[in-house]
Amino acid sequence: MASVDADAAGSNGTMVNSAANPPAPSPDRYLVIDTVRKEFDGFVAVDDVSLTIRKGEIFALLGASGCGKSTLLRCLAGFETPTAGRIELEGQSLIGLPPYERRINMMFQSYALFPHMTVEQNIAFGLKQDGMAKAAMRARVDEMLSLVQMNRFAKRKPHQLSGGQQQRVALARSLAKSPKMLLLDEPMGALDKKLRSQMQLELVNIIEKLGVTCVMVTHDQEEAMTMAHRIAIMEQGRIRQCAKPDEIYEQPNCRYTAGFIGSVNLFEGRIDKDEKDFVTIRTSAFPDPIYVAHGVTGFEGMEVAMALRPEKLRISKHEPDLKHNKAHGSIEDIAYFGSHSVYHVRLDGGCKVMCNFVNMKRWDSESFTWNDPVWVSWGDLEGVVLSS
């Protein structure tokens, strides 16, 4: 008599058809991108990318122009077919599925509104194409208009709206069909800086209110840091780091990420001493080795880089009472940004470093001035040691 696998049998001993009853997809693996590769005539635009995106998450693909982020987004939308790999949404493969069968909507940078249609007609367009009943369609359009606060502009055409209003309409049209996933391609690219900052928060509030999963593409690091729950940094078709915004900023895993996100002082050097609870790094920038108060995965003589954010450095007119991590120099440049100032200090060894100072008082920037001799210092845990 053949044995029965316990996992394939019900609690009463009856057989369960596992093919007919597949396990429910995990909310943590709502969207699965597995070793996706996309080539164009021998050029690799997306190179072995693997990601898992959670249900309800706002996820950002961030990188410079040409890094492959938009190509990957188009693969999700169905506008491009991967050369290799798999893409699954809620356990269903999207490979070979045409865009209109994916329950995925995409909002383009240009918004792509129909110029001859009113706001409400633009929002209703996809619902009408699906043959929705007029009463249900009217109710859904009204719901979307209220969601994006565009009720009183329902009869206007796109050219009669501001950039921010056009964006709200494009978002409402994208959400009207209750997509499983929303794709945003440079969503704030057409807006000026002040409006962009305002719309970033509005857009996040709307997306989170509906609970829709969102993948956005942007080259604007501030936009990604403001809007996304997690960020994937892309370079030359590959993912360099995938983490929460604060982790990417405070704990970059490589030189590229450290340099791409925010401003950074990056010092090349070698591990001088490698102990369990501290390391020292010798660089050409400082006369004394940099002291790091924790161990690293490395060895003496190993080439590394030390990343120090400008706001982690302190400048003073008198030598700080520190045993390590201090250097003398003079102020070469000052950039005043209102809320803070950036001091460019030329060290005695010739290296130039950036230090950020918050301007707490109206004329704080005058406490230091050009050519002032100063000391630069930082704490033993302020830097990040990078091996790649």
Coordinates of C-alpha atoms in Angstrom, one line a residue:
M1 CA 0.0 0.0 0.0
A2 CA 1.4 3.4 -1.0
S3 CA 2.3 5.8 1.7
V4 CA 0.5 9.2 1.9
D5 CA 2.6 12.4 2.5
A6 CA 1.2 14.1 5.6
D7 CA 1.4 17.5 3.9
A8 CA -0.8 16.2 1.0
A9 CA -3.5 14.8 3.3
G10 CA -6.3 16.6 5.2
S11 CA -6.8 16.3 9.0
N12 CA -9.3 13.5 8.4
G13 CA -6.9 11.5 6.2
T14 CA -8.6 12.5 2.9
M15 CA -6.3 13.5 0.0
V16 CA -6.0 17.2 -0.8
N17 CA -5.3 18.3 -4.3
S18 CA -2.4 20.7 -3.8
A19 CA -2.6 21.9 -7.4
A20 CA -6.2 22.9 -7.1
N21 CA -5.5 24.5 -3.7
P22 CA -2.2 26.4 -4.1
P23 CA -1.0 28.3 -1.0
A24 CA -2.0 31.9 -0.7
P25 CA 0.7 34.3 -1.8
S26 CA 2.5 36.0 1.1
P27 CA 1.8 39.7 1.6
D28 CA 5.6 40.1 1.9
R29 CA 6.0 38.6 -1.6
Y30 CA 3.2 40.5 -3.3
L31 CA 5.4 41.3 -6.3
V32 CA 8.3 39.0 -7.1
I33 CA 11.0 40.0 -9.6
D34 CA 13.3 37.1 -10.0
T35 CA 16.6 37.3 -11.9
V36 CA 15.1 39.6 -14.6
R37 CA 17.3 40.5 -17.5
K38 CA 16.5 42.7 -20.4
E39 CA 18.7 43.1 -23.5
F40 CA 18.4 45.4 -26.5
D41 CA 20.5 44.3 -29.4
G42 CA 23.2 43.0 -27.1
F43 CA 23.0 45.9 -24.7
V44 CA 22.0 44.7 -21.2
A45 CA 19.6 47.3 -19.7
V46 CA 18.5 45.2 -16.7
D47 CA 21.0 42.7 -15.4
D48 CA 19.8 39.9 -13.2
V49 CA 17.6 42.0 -10.9
S50 CA 15.7 40.2 -8.1
L51 CA 13.4 42.0 -5.7
T52 CA 10.3 41.3 -3.5
I53 CA 7.8 44.0 -2.8
R54 CA 5.3 43.9 -0.1
K55 CA 1.5 44.5 -0.4
G56 CA 0.7 48.1 0.2
E57 CA 4.3 49.2 0.0
I58 CA 5.6 52.3 -1.8
F59 CA 8.8 51.2 -3.4
A60 CA 11.2 53.4 -5.3
L61 CA 13.7 52.5 -8.0
L62 CA 16.3 55.2 -7.8
G63 CA 19.3 55.9 -10.0
A64 CA 20.9 58.1 -12.6
S65 CA 19.7 58.3 -16.3
G66 CA 20.4 55.1 -18.2
C67 CA 20.7 52.8 -15.1
G68 CA 17.8 50.6 -16.2
K69 CA 15.1 51.7 -13.8
S70 CA 12.5 52.8 -16.4
T71 CA 13.2 49.6 -18.5
L72 CA 12.4 47.5 -15.4
L73 CA 9.2 49.5 -14.8
R74 CA 8.1 49.0 -18.4
C75 CA 8.7 45.2 -17.9
L76 CA 6.3 45.4 -14.9
A77 CA 3.7 47.3 -17.0
G78 CA 3.9 44.9 -19.9
F79 CA 5.4 47.4 -22.4
E80 CA 8.6 45.3 -22.5
T81 CA 9.2 41.6 -22.3
P82 CA 12.1 40.4 -20.2
T83 CA 14.8 38.5 -22.0
A84 CA 15.1 36.2 -19.0
G85 CA 13.7 35.8 -15.5
R86 CA 10.2 35.8 -14.0
I87 CA 7.8 38.5 -12.7
E88 CA 4.8 37.4 -10.5
L89 CA 2.1 39.5 -8.9
E90 CA 0.1 37.7 -6.2
G91 CA 1.5 34.4 -7.3
Q92 CA 0.5 34.9 -11.0
S93 CA 3.1 35.2 -13.7
L94 CA 3.0 38.4 -15.7
I95 CA 5.4 37.2 -18.4
G96 CA 3.5 37.2 -21.7
L97 CA 0.4 38.8 -20.2
P98 CA -0.6 41.9 -22.2
P99 CA -0.8 45.3 -20.3
Y100 CA -4.6 45.4 -20.3
E101 CA -4.9 42.1 -18.5
R102 CA -2.4 42.9 -15.7
R103 CA -4.6 45.0 -13.4
I104 CA -1.6 47.4 -13.3
N105 CA -1.9 51.1 -14.1
M106 CA 0.9 53.4 -14.9
M107 CA 1.1 57.2 -14.5
F108 CA 3.5 58.8 -16.8
Q109 CA 5.6 61.9 -16.3
S110 CA 3.7 63.8 -18.9
Y111 CA 0.4 62.6 -17.4
A112 CA -0.9 61.7 -20.9
L113 CA -4.3 63.3 -20.3
F114 CA -6.7 63.5 -23.3
P115 CA -6.7 67.2 -24.2
H116 CA -10.2 67.1 -25.8
M117 CA -11.8 65.5 -22.7
T118 CA -12.9 67.1 -19.4
V119 CA -11.5 66.0 -16.1
E120 CA -14.4 63.7 -15.4
Q121 CA -14.2 62.2 -18.9
N122 CA -10.5 61.5 -18.5
I123 CA -11.1 59.7 -15.2
A124 CA -14.0 57.7 -16.7
F125 CA -12.2 56.7 -19.8
G126 CA -10.9 53.3 -18.6
L127 CA -14.1 52.5 -16.8
K128 CA -16.1 53.2 -20.0
Q129 CA -13.7 51.0 -22.0
D130 CA -14.4 48.2 -19.6
G131 CA -18.2 48.6 -20.1
M132 CA -19.1 49.7 -16.6
A133 CA -22.7 50.6 -16.0
K134 CA -23.3 54.4 -16.2
A135 CA -24.6 54.7 -12.6
A136 CA -21.6 52.8 -11.2
M137 CA -19.2 54.7 -13.4
R138 CA -20.7 58.0 -12.2
A139 CA -20.3 57.0 -8.6
R140 CA -16.7 55.8 -9.1
V141 CA -15.7 59.1 -10.9
D142 CA -17.3 61.1 -8.1
E143 CA -15.3 59.1 -5.6
M144 CA -12.0 59.7 -7.4
L145 CA -12.8 63.4 -7.8
S146 CA -13.3 63.6 -4.0
L147 CA -10.2 61.6 -3.3
V148 CA -7.9 64.0 -5.3
Q149 CA -10.0 67.1 -4.3
M150 CA -10.9 68.0 -7.9
N151 CA -14.7 68.0 -7.7
R152 CA -15.1 71.7 -8.7
F153 CA -12.8 71.2 -11.7
A154 CA -14.7 68.2 -13.1
K155 CA -15.9 70.1 -16.3
R156 CA -12.5 71.7 -17.1
K157 CA -10.1 70.4 -19.7
P158 CA -6.4 69.7 -19.0
H159 CA -5.1 73.0 -20.5
Q160 CA -7.3 74.9 -18.0
L161 CA -5.5 73.2 -15.0
S162 CA -2.2 73.8 -13.2
G163 CA 0.5 71.2 -13.2
G164 CA -0.4 70.0 -9.8
Q165 CA -4.1 69.7 -10.8
Q166 CA -3.2 67.8 -13.9
Q167 CA -1.2 65.4 -11.8
R168 CA -4.2 64.8 -9.5
V169 CA -6.4 64.0 -12.5
A170 CA -3.8 61.6 -13.9
L171 CA -3.6 59.9 -10.5
A172 CA -7.4 59.6 -10.2
R173 CA -7.6 58.1 -13.7
S174 CA -4.8 55.6 -12.7
L175 CA -6.7 54.6 -9.5
A176 CA -10.2 54.5 -10.9
K177 CA -10.1 50.9 -12.0
S178 CA -8.8 49.7 -8.6
P179 CA -5.5 48.4 -9.9
K180 CA -3.5 45.7 -8.0
M181 CA -0.5 47.9 -8.5
L182 CA 0.3 51.5 -9.4
L183 CA 3.4 52.4 -11.4
L184 CA 4.8 56.0 -11.3
D185 CA 7.3 57.1 -13.9
E186 CA 9.1 60.3 -12.6
P187 CA 5.8 61.4 -11.0
M188 CA 7.0 64.9 -10.0
G189 CA 9.3 65.6 -13.0
A190 CA 7.0 68.2 -14.6
L191 CA 6.5 70.3 -11.4
D192 CA 8.5 73.1 -9.9
K193 CA 10.4 72.5 -6.7
K194 CA 7.9 74.1 -4.2
L195 CA 4.9 72.3 -5.8
R196 CA 6.9 69.1 -6.0
S197 CA 7.5 69.0 -2.3
Q198 CA 3.8 69.6 -1.6
M199 CA 2.6 67.0 -4.0
Q200 CA 5.0 64.3 -2.7
L201 CA 3.2 64.3 0.6
E202 CA -0.2 64.5 -1.0
L203 CA 0.5 61.6 -3.3
V204 CA 1.8 59.4 -0.4
N205 CA -1.3 60.2 1.6
I206 CA -3.7 59.2 -1.2
I207 CA -1.8 56.0 -2.0
E208 CA -1.6 54.9 1.6
K209 CA -5.3 55.8 2.1
L210 CA -6.3 53.4 -0.7
G211 CA -3.7 50.8 0.4
V212 CA -2.5 50.3 -3.2
T213 CA 1.0 48.8 -3.9
C214 CA 3.1 51.3 -5.7
V215 CA 6.4 51.1 -7.6
M216 CA 7.9 54.4 -8.6
V217 CA 10.9 55.4 -10.7
T218 CA 12.8 58.6 -10.0
H219 CA 16.3 60.0 -10.3
D220 CA 15.5 62.5 -7.6
Q221 CA 16.9 61.2 -4.3
E222 CA 14.9 63.7 -2.2
E223 CA 11.7 62.4 -3.8
A224 CA 12.6 58.8 -3.1
M225 CA 13.6 59.5 0.5
T226 CA 10.4 61.4 1.1
M227 CA 7.9 59.1 -0.5
A228 CA 9.2 55.5 -0.4
H229 CA 9.0 52.9 2.3
R230 CA 12.0 51.2 0.7
I231 CA 14.5 52.2 -2.0
A232 CA 16.5 50.2 -4.5
I233 CA 19.6 52.0 -5.8
M234 CA 20.3 51.0 -9.4
E235 CA 23.5 51.3 -11.4
Q236 CA 24.2 49.9 -14.9
G237 CA 21.2 47.6 -14.7
R238 CA 22.0 46.1 -11.3
I239 CA 20.7 46.7 -7.8
R240 CA 23.5 48.1 -5.6
Q241 CA 21.5 48.4 -2.4
C242 CA 17.8 47.9 -1.3
A243 CA 16.8 49.2 2.1
K244 CA 14.7 51.7 4.0
P245 CA 15.6 55.4 3.3
D246 CA 17.4 56.0 6.7
E247 CA 19.4 52.8 6.3
I248 CA 20.6 53.7 2.8
Y249 CA 21.6 57.2 4.0
E250 CA 23.2 56.2 7.3
Q251 CA 24.5 52.7 6.3
P252 CA 25.4 52.7 2.6
N253 CA 26.9 49.4 1.5
C254 CA 29.2 50.7 -1.2
R255 CA 31.0 53.7 -2.5
Y256 CA 28.4 54.2 -5.2
T257 CA 25.4 54.4 -2.8
A258 CA 27.3 56.6 -0.4
G259 CA 28.1 59.1 -3.2
F260 CA 24.7 58.9 -4.9
I261 CA 22.6 59.6 -1.8
G262 CA 23.1 63.0 -0.3
S263 CA 26.5 64.7 0.1
V264 CA 29.5 62.7 1.5
N265 CA 33.2 63.0 2.3
L266 CA 34.8 59.9 0.9
F267 CA 38.4 59.1 1.9
E268 CA 40.3 56.2 0.3
G269 CA 42.8 54.3 2.5
R270 CA 43.9 51.0 4.0
I271 CA 43.2 49.2 7.2
D272 CA 46.1 50.0 9.5
K273 CA 45.1 48.0 12.6
D274 CA 42.3 45.4 12.7
E275 CA 41.1 44.6 16.1
K276 CA 37.8 43.0 17.4
D277 CA 36.4 46.2 18.8
F278 CA 38.2 48.9 16.7
V279 CA 40.0 49.5 13.5
T280 CA 42.3 52.3 12.3
I281 CA 42.4 53.4 8.7
R282 CA 45.4 55.3 7.2
T283 CA 44.6 57.7 4.5
S284 CA 46.5 60.5 2.6
A285 CA 43.9 63.0 3.8
F286 CA 44.9 63.0 7.5
P287 CA 48.3 62.9 9.2
D288 CA 47.0 60.4 11.8
P289 CA 44.9 57.2 11.1
I290 CA 41.1 57.4 11.3
Y291 CA 39.8 55.6 14.4
V292 CA 36.6 53.6 14.1
A293 CA 35.2 52.2 17.4
H294 CA 34.0 48.9 16.1
G295 CA 35.3 46.0 14.2
V296 CA 34.9 45.4 10.5
T297 CA 35.0 42.4 8.1
G298 CA 38.5 42.9 6.7
F299 CA 42.2 42.5 7.3
E300 CA 45.2 44.7 7.8
G301 CA 46.3 46.3 4.5
M302 CA 42.9 45.9 2.9
E303 CA 41.8 48.8 0.7
V304 CA 38.7 50.5 2.0
A305 CA 37.0 53.9 1.9
M306 CA 35.7 55.9 4.8
A307 CA 32.4 57.8 4.2
L308 CA 31.6 60.8 6.5
R309 CA 28.4 62.8 6.0
P310 CA 29.0 66.6 6.2
E311 CA 26.6 67.0 9.1
K312 CA 28.7 64.5 11.2
L313 CA 31.7 66.7 11.1
R314 CA 32.3 69.6 13.5
I315 CA 34.5 72.6 13.1
S316 CA 35.9 74.7 15.8
K317 CA 38.4 77.5 16.2
H318 CA 40.3 75.7 19.0
E319 CA 41.8 72.2 18.9
P320 CA 39.1 69.8 20.3
D321 CA 40.0 67.6 23.3
L322 CA 40.0 64.4 21.4
K323 CA 42.5 61.6 21.1
H324 CA 41.5 60.6 17.5
N325 CA 39.8 62.0 14.4
K326 CA 40.8 65.6 14.2
A327 CA 42.7 67.7 11.6
H328 CA 43.7 71.3 11.1
G329 CA 42.9 73.4 8.1
S330 CA 41.3 76.7 6.9
I331 CA 37.9 77.6 5.5
E332 CA 38.1 77.9 1.7
D333 CA 34.5 78.3 0.7
I334 CA 31.1 78.9 2.4
A335 CA 27.7 78.1 0.8
Y336 CA 24.8 79.7 2.7
F337 CA 21.4 77.9 2.2
G338 CA 19.3 79.7 4.8
S339 CA 18.5 76.8 7.1
H340 CA 22.2 75.6 7.0
S341 CA 25.6 76.5 5.7
V342 CA 28.2 74.3 4.1
Y343 CA 31.8 75.0 5.0
H344 CA 34.5 73.7 2.6
V345 CA 37.7 73.3 4.7
R346 CA 41.1 72.8 3.1
L347 CA 43.1 70.6 5.5
D348 CA 46.8 71.2 6.0
G349 CA 47.5 68.0 4.1
G350 CA 45.8 69.4 1.0
C351 CA 42.5 67.4 1.2
K352 CA 39.2 69.4 1.1
V353 CA 36.2 68.4 3.3
M354 CA 32.6 69.5 3.6
C355 CA 31.0 70.4 7.0
N356 CA 27.3 71.2 7.4
F357 CA 26.2 73.6 10.1
V358 CA 22.5 74.3 11.0
N359 CA 21.9 78.1 11.2
M360 CA 20.2 78.4 14.6
K361 CA 20.6 82.2 14.7
R362 CA 20.0 84.8 12.0
W363 CA 23.7 85.5 11.5
D364 CA 25.2 82.2 12.6
S365 CA 27.1 82.0 9.3
E366 CA 29.3 84.8 10.5
S367 CA 30.8 82.9 13.4
F368 CA 33.3 81.5 10.8
T369 CA 34.4 83.2 7.7
W370 CA 36.7 82.7 4.7
N371 CA 40.4 81.8 5.4
D372 CA 39.7 81.3 9.1
P373 CA 42.0 78.6 10.6
V374 CA 39.8 75.9 12.1
W375 CA 39.9 72.3 13.4
V376 CA 37.7 69.6 11.9
S377 CA 36.7 66.6 14.1
W378 CA 34.2 63.8 14.3
G379 CA 33.1 60.9 16.6
D380 CA 34.5 57.4 16.6
L381 CA 31.2 56.0 15.3
E382 CA 30.2 58.7 12.8
G383 CA 31.7 57.2 9.7
V384 CA 31.0 54.1 7.6
V385 CA 33.8 51.8 6.4
L386 CA 33.2 50.7 2.8
S387 CA 35.0 47.8 1.1
S388 CA 33.4 48.1 -2.3

